[in-house]
PDB file of C-alpha atoms in Angstrom:
ATOM      1  CA  UNK A 149      13.653  -7.165  36.985  1.00 70.00           C
ATOM      2  CA  UNK A 150      15.856  -4.189  37.656  1.00 88.00           C
ATOM      3  CA  UNK A 151      17.162  -2.269  34.687  1.00 92.00           C
ATOM      4  CA  UNK A 152      20.821  -1.416  34.861  1.00 96.00           C
ATOM      5  CA  UNK A 153      22.372   1.198  32.572  1.00 96.00           C
ATOM      6  CA  UNK A 154      24.112  -1.576  30.624  1.00 96.00           C
ATOM      7  CA  UNK A 155      20.855  -3.493  30.200  1.00 96.00           C
ATOM      8  CA  UNK A 156      19.050  -0.359  28.995  1.00 96.00           C
ATOM      9  CA  UNK A 157      21.817   0.379  26.489  1.00 97.00           C
ATOM     10  CA  UNK A 158      21.750  -3.210  25.229  1.00 97.00           C
ATOM     11  CA  UNK A 159      17.962  -3.070  24.827  1.00 97.00           C
ATOM     12  CA  UNK A 160      18.123   0.235  22.935  1.00 98.00           C
ATOM     13  CA  UNK A 161      20.881  -1.082  20.668  1.00 98.00           C
ATOM     14  CA  UNK A 162      18.893  -4.248  19.981  1.00 98.00           C
ATOM     15  CA  UNK A 163      15.735  -2.300  19.086  1.00 98.00           C
ATOM     16  CA  UNK A 164      17.624   0.157  16.889  1.00 98.00           C
ATOM     17  CA  UNK A 165      19.278  -2.695  15.010  1.00 98.00           C
ATOM     18  CA  UNK A 166      15.887  -4.340  14.496  1.00 98.00           C
ATOM     19  CA  UNK A 167      14.404  -1.069  13.217  1.00 98.00           C
ATOM     20  CA  UNK A 168      17.321  -0.561  10.810  1.00 98.00           C
ATOM     21  CA  UNK A 169      16.966  -4.095   9.474  1.00 98.00           C
ATOM     22  CA  UNK A 170      13.214  -3.621   9.013  1.00 98.00           C
ATOM     23  CA  UNK A 171      13.750  -0.293   7.227  1.00 97.00           C
ATOM     24  CA  UNK A 172      16.315  -1.869   4.901  1.00 97.00           C
ATOM     25  CA  UNK A 173      13.907  -4.695   4.095  1.00 96.00           C
ATOM     26  CA  UNK A 174      11.076  -2.250   3.402  1.00 94.00           C
ATOM     27  CA  UNK A 175      13.363  -0.140   1.197  1.00 93.00           C
ATOM     28  CA  UNK A 176      14.309  -3.149  -0.939  1.00 94.00           C
ATOM     29  CA  UNK A 177      10.690  -4.273  -1.202  1.00 90.00           C
ATOM     30  CA  UNK A 178       9.573  -0.787  -2.231  1.00 87.00           C
ATOM     31  CA  UNK A 179      12.281  -0.464  -4.896  1.00 87.00           C
ATOM     32  CA  UNK A 180      11.627  -3.888  -6.404  1.00 87.00           C
ATOM     33  CA  UNK A 181       7.855  -3.409  -6.618  1.00 85.00           C
ATOM     34  CA  UNK A 182       6.201  -1.889  -9.675  1.00 83.00           C
ATOM     35  CA  UNK A 183       5.288   1.771  -9.247  1.00 82.00           C
ATOM     36  CA  UNK A 184       1.763   2.253  -8.011  1.00 83.00           C
ATOM     37  CA  UNK A 185      -0.499   4.401 -10.122  1.00 84.00           C
ATOM     38  CA  UNK A 186      -1.788   7.539  -8.459  1.00 89.00           C
ATOM     39  CA  UNK A 187      -5.277   7.606  -6.996  1.00 88.00           C
ATOM     40  CA  UNK A 188      -6.296  10.167  -9.627  1.00 88.00           C
ATOM     41  CA  UNK A 189      -5.249   7.901 -12.495  1.00 87.00           C
ATOM     42  CA  UNK A 190      -6.944   4.888 -10.911  1.00 85.00           C
ATOM     43  CA  UNK A 191     -10.131   6.927 -10.458  1.00 84.00           C
ATOM     44  CA  UNK A 192     -10.204   8.130 -14.055  1.00 83.00           C
ATOM     45  CA  UNK A 193      -9.247   4.843 -15.709  1.00 80.00           C
ATOM     46  CA  UNK A 194     -11.357   2.325 -13.877  1.00 79.00           C
ATOM     47  CA  UNK A 195     -13.879   0.148 -15.638  1.00 78.00           C
ATOM     48  CA  UNK A 196     -17.343   1.603 -15.621  1.00 74.00           C
ATOM     49  CA  UNK A 197     -20.639  -0.102 -14.864  1.00 74.00           C
ATOM     50  CA  UNK A 198     -22.062  -2.440 -17.437  1.00 77.00           C
ATOM     51  CA  UNK A 199     -24.731  -0.397 -19.224  1.00 74.00           C
ATOM     52  CA  UNK A 200     -27.160  -2.133 -21.568  1.00 74.00           C
ATOM     53  CA  UNK A 201     -27.225  -0.945 -25.174  1.00 73.00           C
ATOM     54  CA  UNK A 202     -29.747   1.827 -25.814  1.00 74.00           C
ATOM     55  CA  UNK A 203     -32.954   0.665 -27.370  1.00 73.00           C
ATOM     56  CA  UNK A 204     -35.041   2.538 -29.917  1.00 71.00           C
ATOM     57  CA  UNK A 205     -38.345   2.264 -28.080  1.00 68.00           C
ATOM     58  CA  UNK A 206     -39.684  -0.568 -30.241  1.00 69.00           C
ATOM     59  CA  UNK A 207     -39.523  -4.248 -29.596  1.00 66.00           C
ATOM     60  CA  UNK A 208     -36.414  -5.659 -31.210  1.00 60.00           C
ATOM     61  CA  UNK A 209     -37.164  -8.254 -33.864  1.00 58.00           C
ATOM     62  CA  UNK A 210     -35.344 -11.511 -33.449  1.00 53.00           C
TER      63      UNK A 210
END
């Protein structure tokens, strides 16, 4: 297929329109979503490992 100047312009216009539509969609999705907590806050407020209760060195009576 041979590309004519009109065909190139039409292709560029088509791709730019698609990119603009995609950017608008991403903008709306980003604004409607809840704000994401920062990595620092997620790191400091995550649940820790399950640690067994400390024992006193003696066998616990039932």
